Tab-separated table of C-alpha atoms and ligand atoms in Angstrom:
chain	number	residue	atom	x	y	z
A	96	UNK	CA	-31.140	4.151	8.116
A	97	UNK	CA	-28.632	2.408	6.531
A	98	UNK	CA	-25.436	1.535	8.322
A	99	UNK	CA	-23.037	3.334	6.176
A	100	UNK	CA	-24.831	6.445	5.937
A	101	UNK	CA	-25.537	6.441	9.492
A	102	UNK	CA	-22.595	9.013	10.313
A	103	UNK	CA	-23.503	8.732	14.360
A	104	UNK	CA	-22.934	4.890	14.725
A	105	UNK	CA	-19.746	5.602	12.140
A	106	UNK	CA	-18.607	8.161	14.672
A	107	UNK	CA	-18.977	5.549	17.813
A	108	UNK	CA	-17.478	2.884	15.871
A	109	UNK	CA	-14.508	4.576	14.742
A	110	UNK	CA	-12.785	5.484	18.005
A	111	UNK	CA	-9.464	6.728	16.330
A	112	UNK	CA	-11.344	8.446	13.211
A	113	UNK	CA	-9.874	6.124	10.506
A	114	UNK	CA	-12.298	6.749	8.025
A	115	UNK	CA	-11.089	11.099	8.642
A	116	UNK	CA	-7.669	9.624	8.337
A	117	UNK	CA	-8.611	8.551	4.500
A	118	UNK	CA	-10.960	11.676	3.660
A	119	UNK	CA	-7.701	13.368	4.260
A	120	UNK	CA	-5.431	11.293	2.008
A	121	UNK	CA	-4.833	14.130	-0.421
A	122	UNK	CA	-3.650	16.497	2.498
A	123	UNK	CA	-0.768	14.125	2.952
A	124	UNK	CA	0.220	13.510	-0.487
A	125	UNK	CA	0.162	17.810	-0.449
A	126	UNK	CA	2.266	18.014	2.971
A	127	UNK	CA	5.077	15.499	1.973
A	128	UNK	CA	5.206	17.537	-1.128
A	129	UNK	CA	6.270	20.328	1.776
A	130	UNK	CA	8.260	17.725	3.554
A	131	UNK	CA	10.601	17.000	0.080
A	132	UNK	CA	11.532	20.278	-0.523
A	133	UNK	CA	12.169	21.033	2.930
A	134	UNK	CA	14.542	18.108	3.704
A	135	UNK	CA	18.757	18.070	3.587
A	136	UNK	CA	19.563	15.880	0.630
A	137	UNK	CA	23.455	17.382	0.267
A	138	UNK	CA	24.710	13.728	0.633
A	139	UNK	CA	22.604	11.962	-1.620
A	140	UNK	CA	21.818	14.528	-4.753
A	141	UNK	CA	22.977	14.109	-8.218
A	142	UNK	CA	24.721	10.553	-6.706
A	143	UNK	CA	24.931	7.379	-9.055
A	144	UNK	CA	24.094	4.722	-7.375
A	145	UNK	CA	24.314	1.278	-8.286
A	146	UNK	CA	21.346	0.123	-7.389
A	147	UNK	CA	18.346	1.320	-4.726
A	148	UNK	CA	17.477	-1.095	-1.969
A	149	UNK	CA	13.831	0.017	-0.398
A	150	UNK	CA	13.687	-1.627	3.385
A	151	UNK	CA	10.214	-1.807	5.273
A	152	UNK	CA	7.437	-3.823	6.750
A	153	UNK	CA	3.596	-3.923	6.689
A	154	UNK	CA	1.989	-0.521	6.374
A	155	UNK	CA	5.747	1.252	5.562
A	156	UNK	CA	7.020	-1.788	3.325
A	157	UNK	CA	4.017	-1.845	0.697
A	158	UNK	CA	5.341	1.910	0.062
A	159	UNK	CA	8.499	-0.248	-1.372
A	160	UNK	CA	6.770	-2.389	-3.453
A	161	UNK	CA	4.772	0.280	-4.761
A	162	UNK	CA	7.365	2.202	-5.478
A	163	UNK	CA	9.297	0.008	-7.262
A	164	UNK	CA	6.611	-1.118	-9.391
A	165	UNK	CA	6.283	2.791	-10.882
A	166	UNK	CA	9.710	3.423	-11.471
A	167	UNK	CA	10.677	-0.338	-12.891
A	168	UNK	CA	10.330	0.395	-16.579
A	169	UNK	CA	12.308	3.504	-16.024
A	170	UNK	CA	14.913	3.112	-13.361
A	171	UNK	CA	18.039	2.187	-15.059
A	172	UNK	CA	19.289	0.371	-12.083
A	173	UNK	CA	17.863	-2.216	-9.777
A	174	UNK	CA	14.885	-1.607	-7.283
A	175	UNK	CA	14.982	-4.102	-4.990
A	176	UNK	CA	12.134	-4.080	-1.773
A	177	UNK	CA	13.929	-6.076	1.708
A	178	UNK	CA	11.242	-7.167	3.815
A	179	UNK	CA	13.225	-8.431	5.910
A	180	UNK	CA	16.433	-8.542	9.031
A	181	UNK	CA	19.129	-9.222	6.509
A	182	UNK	CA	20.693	-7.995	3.202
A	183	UNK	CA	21.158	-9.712	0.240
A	184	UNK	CA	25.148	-10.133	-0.294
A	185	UNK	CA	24.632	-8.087	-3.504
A	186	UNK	CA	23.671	-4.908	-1.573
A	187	UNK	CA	26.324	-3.211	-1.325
A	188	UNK	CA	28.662	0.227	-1.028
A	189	UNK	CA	27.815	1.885	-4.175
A	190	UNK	CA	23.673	1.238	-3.673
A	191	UNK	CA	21.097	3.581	-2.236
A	192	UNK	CA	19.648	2.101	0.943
A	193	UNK	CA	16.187	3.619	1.835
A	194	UNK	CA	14.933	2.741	5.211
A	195	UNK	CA	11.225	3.274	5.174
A	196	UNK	CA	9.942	3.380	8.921
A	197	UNK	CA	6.731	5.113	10.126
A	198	UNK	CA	7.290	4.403	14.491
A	199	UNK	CA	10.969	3.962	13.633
A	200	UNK	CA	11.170	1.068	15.838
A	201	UNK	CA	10.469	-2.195	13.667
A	202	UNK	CA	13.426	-4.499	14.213
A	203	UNK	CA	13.561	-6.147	10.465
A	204	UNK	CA	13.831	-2.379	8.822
A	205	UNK	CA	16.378	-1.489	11.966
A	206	UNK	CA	18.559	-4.892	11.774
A	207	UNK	CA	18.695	-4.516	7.877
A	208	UNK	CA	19.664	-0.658	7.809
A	209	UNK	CA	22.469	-1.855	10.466
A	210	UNK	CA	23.999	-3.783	7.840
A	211	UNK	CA	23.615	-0.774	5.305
A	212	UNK	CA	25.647	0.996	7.498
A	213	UNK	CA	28.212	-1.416	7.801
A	214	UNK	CA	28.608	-1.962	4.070
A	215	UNK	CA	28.765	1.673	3.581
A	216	UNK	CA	25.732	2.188	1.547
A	217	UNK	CA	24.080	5.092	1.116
A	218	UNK	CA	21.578	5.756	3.464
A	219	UNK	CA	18.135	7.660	3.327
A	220	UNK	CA	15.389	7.289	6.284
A	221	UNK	CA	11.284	7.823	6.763
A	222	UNK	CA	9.928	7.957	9.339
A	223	UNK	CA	7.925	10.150	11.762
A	224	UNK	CA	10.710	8.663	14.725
A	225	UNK	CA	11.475	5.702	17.200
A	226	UNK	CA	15.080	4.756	16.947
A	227	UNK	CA	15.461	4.786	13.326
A	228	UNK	CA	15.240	8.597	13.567
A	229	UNK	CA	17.764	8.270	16.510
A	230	UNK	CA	20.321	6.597	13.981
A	231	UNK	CA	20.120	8.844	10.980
A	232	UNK	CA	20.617	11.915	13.113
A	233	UNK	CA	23.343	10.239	14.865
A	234	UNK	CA	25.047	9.344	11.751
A	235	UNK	CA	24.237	12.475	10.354
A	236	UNK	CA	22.030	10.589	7.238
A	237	UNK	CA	19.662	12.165	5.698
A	238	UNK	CA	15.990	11.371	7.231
A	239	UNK	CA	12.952	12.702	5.949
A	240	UNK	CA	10.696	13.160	8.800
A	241	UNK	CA	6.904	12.638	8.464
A	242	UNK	CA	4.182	13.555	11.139
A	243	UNK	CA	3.568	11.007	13.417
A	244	UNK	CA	0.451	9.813	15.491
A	245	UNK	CA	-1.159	7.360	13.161
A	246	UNK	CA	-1.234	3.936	12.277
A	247	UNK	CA	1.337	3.302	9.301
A	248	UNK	CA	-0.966	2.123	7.090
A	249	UNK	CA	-2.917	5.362	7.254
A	250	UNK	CA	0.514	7.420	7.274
A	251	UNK	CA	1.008	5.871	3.385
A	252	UNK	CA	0.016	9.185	1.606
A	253	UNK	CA	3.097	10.866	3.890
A	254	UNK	CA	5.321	7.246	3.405
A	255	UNK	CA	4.601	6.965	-0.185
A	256	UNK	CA	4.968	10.155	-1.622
A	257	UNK	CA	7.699	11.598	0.831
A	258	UNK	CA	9.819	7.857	-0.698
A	259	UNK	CA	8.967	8.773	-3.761
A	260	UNK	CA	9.221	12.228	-4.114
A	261	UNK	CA	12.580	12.302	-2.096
A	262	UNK	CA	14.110	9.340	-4.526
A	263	UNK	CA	12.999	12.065	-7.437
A	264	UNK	CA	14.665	14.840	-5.674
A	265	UNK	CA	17.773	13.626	-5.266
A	266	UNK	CA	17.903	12.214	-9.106
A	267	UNK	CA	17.656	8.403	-8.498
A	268	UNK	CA	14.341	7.817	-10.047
A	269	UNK	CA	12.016	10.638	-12.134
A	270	UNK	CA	8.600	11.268	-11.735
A	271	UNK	CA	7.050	13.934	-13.563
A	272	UNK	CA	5.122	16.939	-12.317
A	273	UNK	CA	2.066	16.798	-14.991
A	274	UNK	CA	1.955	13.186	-13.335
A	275	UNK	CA	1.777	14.354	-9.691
A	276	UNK	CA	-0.865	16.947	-10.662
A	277	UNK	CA	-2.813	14.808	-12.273
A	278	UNK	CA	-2.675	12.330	-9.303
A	279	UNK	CA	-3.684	14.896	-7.148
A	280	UNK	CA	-6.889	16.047	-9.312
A	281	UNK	CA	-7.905	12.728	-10.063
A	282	UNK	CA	-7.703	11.718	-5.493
A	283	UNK	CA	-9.922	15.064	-5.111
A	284	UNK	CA	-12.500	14.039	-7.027
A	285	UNK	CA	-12.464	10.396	-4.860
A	286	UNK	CA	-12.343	11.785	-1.834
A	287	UNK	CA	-15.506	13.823	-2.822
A	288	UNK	CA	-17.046	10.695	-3.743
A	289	UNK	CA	-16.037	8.370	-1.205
A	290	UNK	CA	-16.530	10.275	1.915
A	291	UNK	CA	-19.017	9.509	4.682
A	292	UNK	CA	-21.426	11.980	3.329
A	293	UNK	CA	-21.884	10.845	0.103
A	294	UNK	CA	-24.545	7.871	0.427
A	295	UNK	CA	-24.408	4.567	-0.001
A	296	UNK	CA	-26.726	5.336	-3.573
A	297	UNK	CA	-24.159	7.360	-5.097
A	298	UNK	CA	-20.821	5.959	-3.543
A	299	UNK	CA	-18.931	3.318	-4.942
A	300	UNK	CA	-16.566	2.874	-1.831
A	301	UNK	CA	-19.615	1.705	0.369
A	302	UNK	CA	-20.914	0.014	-2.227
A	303	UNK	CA	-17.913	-2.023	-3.017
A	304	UNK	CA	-17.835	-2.228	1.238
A	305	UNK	CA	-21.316	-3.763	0.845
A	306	UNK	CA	-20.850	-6.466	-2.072
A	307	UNK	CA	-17.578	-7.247	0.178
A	308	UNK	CA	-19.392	-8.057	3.214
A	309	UNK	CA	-20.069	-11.924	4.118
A	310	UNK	CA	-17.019	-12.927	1.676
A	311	UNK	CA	-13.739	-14.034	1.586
A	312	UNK	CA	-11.351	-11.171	-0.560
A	313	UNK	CA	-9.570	-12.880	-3.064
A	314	UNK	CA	-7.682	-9.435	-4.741
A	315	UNK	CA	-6.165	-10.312	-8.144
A	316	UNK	CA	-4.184	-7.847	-9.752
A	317	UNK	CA	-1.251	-7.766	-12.321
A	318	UNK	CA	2.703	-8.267	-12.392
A	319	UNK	CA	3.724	-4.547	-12.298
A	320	UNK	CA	2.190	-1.720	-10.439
A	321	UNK	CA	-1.431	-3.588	-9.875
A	322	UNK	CA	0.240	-6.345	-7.929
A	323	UNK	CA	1.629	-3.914	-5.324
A	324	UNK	CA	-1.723	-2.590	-5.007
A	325	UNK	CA	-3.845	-5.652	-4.920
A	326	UNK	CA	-1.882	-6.552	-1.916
A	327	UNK	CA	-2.140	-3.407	-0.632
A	328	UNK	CA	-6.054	-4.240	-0.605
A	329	UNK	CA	-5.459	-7.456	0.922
A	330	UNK	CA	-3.573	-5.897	3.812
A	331	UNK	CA	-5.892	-2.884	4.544
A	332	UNK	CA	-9.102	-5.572	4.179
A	333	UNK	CA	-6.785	-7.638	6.815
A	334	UNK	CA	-6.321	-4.700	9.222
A	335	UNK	CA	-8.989	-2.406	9.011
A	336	UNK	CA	-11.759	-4.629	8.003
A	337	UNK	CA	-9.726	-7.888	10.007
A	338	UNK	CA	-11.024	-10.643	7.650
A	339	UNK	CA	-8.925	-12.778	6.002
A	340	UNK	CA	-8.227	-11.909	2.096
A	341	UNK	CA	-5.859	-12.799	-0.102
A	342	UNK	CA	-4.044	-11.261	-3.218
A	343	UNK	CA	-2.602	-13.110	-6.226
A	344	UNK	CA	-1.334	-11.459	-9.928
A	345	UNK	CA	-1.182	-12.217	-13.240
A	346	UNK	CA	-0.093	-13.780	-15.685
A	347	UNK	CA	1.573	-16.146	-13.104
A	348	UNK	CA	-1.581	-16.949	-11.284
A	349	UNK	CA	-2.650	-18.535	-14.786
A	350	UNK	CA	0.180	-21.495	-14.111
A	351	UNK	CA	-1.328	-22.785	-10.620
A	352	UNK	CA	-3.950	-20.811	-9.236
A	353	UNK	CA	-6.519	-20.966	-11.344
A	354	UNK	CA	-6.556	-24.693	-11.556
A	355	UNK	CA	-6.560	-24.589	-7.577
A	356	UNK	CA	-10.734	-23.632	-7.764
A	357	UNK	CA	-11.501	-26.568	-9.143
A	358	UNK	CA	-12.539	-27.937	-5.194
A	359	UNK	CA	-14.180	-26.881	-2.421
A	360	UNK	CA	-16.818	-24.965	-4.116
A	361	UNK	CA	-18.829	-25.320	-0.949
A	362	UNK	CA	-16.237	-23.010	0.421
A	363	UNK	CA	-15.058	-20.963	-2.454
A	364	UNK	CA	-18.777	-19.834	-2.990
A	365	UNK	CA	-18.203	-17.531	-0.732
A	366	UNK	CA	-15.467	-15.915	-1.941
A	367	UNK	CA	-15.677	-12.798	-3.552
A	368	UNK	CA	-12.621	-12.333	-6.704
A	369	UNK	CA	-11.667	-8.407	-7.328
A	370	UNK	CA	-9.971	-8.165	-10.461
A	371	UNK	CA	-8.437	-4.556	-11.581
A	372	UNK	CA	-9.536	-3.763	-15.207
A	373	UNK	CA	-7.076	-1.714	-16.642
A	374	UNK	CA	-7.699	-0.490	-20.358
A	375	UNK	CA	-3.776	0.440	-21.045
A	376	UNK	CA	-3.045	-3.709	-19.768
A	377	UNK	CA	-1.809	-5.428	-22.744
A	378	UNK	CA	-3.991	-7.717	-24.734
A	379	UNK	CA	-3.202	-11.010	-24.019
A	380	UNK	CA	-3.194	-9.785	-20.083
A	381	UNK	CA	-6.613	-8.718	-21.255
A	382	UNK	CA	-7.780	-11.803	-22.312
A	383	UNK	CA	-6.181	-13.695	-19.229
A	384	UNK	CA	-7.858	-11.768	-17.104
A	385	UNK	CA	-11.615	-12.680	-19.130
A	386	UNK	CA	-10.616	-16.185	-20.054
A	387	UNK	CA	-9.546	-16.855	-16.059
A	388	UNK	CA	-12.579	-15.235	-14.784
A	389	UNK	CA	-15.180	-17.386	-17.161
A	390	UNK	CA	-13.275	-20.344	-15.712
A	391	UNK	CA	-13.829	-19.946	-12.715
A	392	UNK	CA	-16.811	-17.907	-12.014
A	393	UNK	CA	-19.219	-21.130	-10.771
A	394	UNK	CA	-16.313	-21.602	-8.172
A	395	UNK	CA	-17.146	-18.224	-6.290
A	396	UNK	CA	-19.649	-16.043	-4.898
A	397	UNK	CA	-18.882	-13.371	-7.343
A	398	UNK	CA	-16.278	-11.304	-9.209
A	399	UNK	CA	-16.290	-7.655	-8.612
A	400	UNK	CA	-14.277	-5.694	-11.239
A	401	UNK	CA	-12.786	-2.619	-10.964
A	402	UNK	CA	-11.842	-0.084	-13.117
A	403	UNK	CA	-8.942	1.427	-12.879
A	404	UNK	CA	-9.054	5.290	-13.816
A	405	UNK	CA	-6.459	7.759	-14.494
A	406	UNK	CA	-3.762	8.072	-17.415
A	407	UNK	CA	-0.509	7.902	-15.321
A	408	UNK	CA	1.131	4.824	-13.578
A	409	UNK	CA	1.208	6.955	-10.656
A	410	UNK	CA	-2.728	8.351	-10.937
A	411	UNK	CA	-3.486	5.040	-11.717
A	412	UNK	CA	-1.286	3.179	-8.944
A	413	UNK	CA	-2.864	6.004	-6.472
A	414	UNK	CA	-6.647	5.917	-7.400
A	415	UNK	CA	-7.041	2.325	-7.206
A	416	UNK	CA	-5.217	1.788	-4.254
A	417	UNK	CA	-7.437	4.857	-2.175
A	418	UNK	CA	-10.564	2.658	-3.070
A	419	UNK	CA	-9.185	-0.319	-1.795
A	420	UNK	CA	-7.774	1.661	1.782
A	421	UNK	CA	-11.071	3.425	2.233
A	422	UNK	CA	-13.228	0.934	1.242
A	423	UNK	CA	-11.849	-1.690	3.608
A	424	UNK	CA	-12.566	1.240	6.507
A	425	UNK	CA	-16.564	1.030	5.740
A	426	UNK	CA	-16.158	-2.736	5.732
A	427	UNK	CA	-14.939	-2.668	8.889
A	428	UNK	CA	-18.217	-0.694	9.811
A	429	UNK	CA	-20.614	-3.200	8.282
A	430	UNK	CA	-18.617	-6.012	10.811
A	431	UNK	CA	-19.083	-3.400	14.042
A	432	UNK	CA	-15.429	-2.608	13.886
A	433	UNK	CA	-12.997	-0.649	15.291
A	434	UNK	CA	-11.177	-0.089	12.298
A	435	UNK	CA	-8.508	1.230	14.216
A	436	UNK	CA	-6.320	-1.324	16.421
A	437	UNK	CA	-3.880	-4.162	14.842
A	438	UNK	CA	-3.873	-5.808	18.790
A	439	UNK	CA	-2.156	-8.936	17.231
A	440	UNK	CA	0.789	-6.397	15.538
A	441	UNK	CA	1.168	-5.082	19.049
A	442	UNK	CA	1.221	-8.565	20.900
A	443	UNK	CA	3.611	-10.075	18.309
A	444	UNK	CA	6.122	-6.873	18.942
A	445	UNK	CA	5.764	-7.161	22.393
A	446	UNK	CA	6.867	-11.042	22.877
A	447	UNK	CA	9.427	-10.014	20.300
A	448	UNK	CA	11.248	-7.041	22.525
A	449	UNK	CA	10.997	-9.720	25.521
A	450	UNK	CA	14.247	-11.506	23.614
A	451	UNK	CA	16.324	-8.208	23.932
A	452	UNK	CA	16.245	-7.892	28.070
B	82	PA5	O1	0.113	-1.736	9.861
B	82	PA5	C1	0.913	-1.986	10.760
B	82	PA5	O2	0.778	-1.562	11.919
B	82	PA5	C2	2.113	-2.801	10.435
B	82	PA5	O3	1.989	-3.413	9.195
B	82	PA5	C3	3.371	-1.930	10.516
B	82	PA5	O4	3.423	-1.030	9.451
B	82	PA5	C4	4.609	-2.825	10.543
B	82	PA5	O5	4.565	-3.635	11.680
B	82	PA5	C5	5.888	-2.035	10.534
B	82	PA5	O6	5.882	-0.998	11.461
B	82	PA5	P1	6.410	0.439	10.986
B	82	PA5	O7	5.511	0.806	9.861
B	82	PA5	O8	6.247	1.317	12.164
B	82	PA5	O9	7.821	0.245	10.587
């Protein structure tokens, strides 16, 4: 039987049921719909803020940059995404700062949102707990509180759209309902598609899992909404698949990059290049994306396009990034891989805490 369609040996690999975690995406995009309209937004509502700061790392941060790619070209004041301990001087009282937090406990998001609170900003925190929690209830901020239990990257579908939905509620940003349902539809029909019953035949998740395997994943997408997702893929194919990929976008990949496969073919042949094909990208990104991939097609092992489906940003933003998340899980199978543990994230915060006693 064939590895991917063998649910037994998917069920012994995947210890903390990662691969459930992402057939149940759409359930979390439908409870932090819940979560929005339950939360206390009296501070924050109808506010105008002078700009919206997003703060958060890894598997919480990419919610930021996702985020701010959707609302950017309808946001009439700045989006900026801190991934990092300290503020930029020009956050300040007057902006909107959004801690974004799934344990609660990572020290960048907490040092930054420290400094929020000493400039007086607004303040809005996600997270399903861990200190971060501690301090919004303290301070009596609101905090949007999201189930806990998993690994942040597979809590994005309670991150994302809690962020998201909650920067809508309170007027800061607007996102439309038609777009949300649509979102929704479109993620049913994936899931349907993608899950471990559908085989390997008829599924393009395990087949993309299975043209992945053996190579380096190079994930190019473009400035905007595309380049938060492509490295989104590079981050779940780094932690759930734990290979190395990288992610790059365009057009300012055309100014370096591409002239950067010119050597070490005997390497680069091995690389597999994902490019996003979006039909509403503008033409010249169009041709970029054709012209760079002729160029520099004998450099790799292959290029793997992908469509990208859906008539929204946000359907669009959503769809292509599930692929990516769940896709990286069965990649993870094909390497006999716990898709599960990030044991270098945990060593790395544990030498880190060490400093504080
Ligand atoms: O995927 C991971 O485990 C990391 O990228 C974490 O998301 C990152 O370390 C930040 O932790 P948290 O999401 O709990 O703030």
């Amino acid at each position: 039987m064939k590895i991917l369609d063998d649910l037994k040996k998917i069920k012994e690999l995947d210890k903390q049921d990662m691969l459930g975690i992402e057939e149940r995406f759409v359930d979390q995009l439908i409870t932090a719909q819940g979560i929005v309209k339950s939360a206390d937004y009296k501070n924050l509502k109808n506010k105008s803020f002078k700009g919206i700061a997003i703060l958060g790392m890894g598997g919480s941060g990419v919610s930021g940059d996702i985020i701010k790619n959707l609302v950017i070209d309808s946001c009439e004041v700045p989006v900026e995404v801190i991934k990092d301990y300290e503020l930029p001087a020009f956050i300040r009282e007057g902006w909107l700062v959004v801690a974004i937090s799934y344990s609660g406990n990572t020290e960048e998001t907490l040092s930054a949102i420290g400094e929020a609170f000493k400039r007086n900003c607004e303040i809005m925190c996600i997270s399903s707990g861990g200190k971060l929690m501690e301090i919004a209830s303290e301070k009596n901020k609101c905090l949007v509180k999201v189930p806990g239990g998993l690994q942040p990257r597979g809590a994005s579908g309670y991150l994302l759209f809690s962020t998201l939905l909650s920067l809508n509620e309170i007027g800061a940003i607007s996102i439309s309902k038609s777009d949300i349902d649509e979102s929704l539809e479109l993620l049913k029909q994936k899931v349907l598609l993608y899950k471990r019953e559908s085989g390997q035949s008829d599924n393009p998740a395990k087949q993309l899992a299975l043209a992945l395997e053996g190579c380096m994943a190079v994930v190019y997408g473009v400035s905007g909404f595309l380049s938060a997702i492509a490295y989104r893929w590079k981050c779940e194919i780094n932690e759930n698949s734990k290979c190395p990929s990288f992610s790059s976008e365009f057009p300012e990949l055309n100014h370096n990059e591409t002239v950067g496969w010119e050597n070490l073919s005997e390497i680069t042949k091995k690389f597999a290049l994902i490019v996003f094909k979006d039909s509403s990208a503008s033409e010249r990104i169009k041709v970029r994306i054709d012209t760079t991939s002729e160029l520099i097609r004998k450099n790799l092992g292959k290029i793997i396009e992908i469509p990208v489906e859906g008539r929204s940003k946000l359907a669009r933003a959503l769809s292509t990034m599930y692929l990516g998340d769940i896709s990286s899980v069965y990649l993870a199978f094909l390497y006999n891989t716990d898709p599960t543990p990030v044991d270098r994230i945990s060593v790395l915060k544990t030498e880190l805490a060490k400093l504080d006693k």
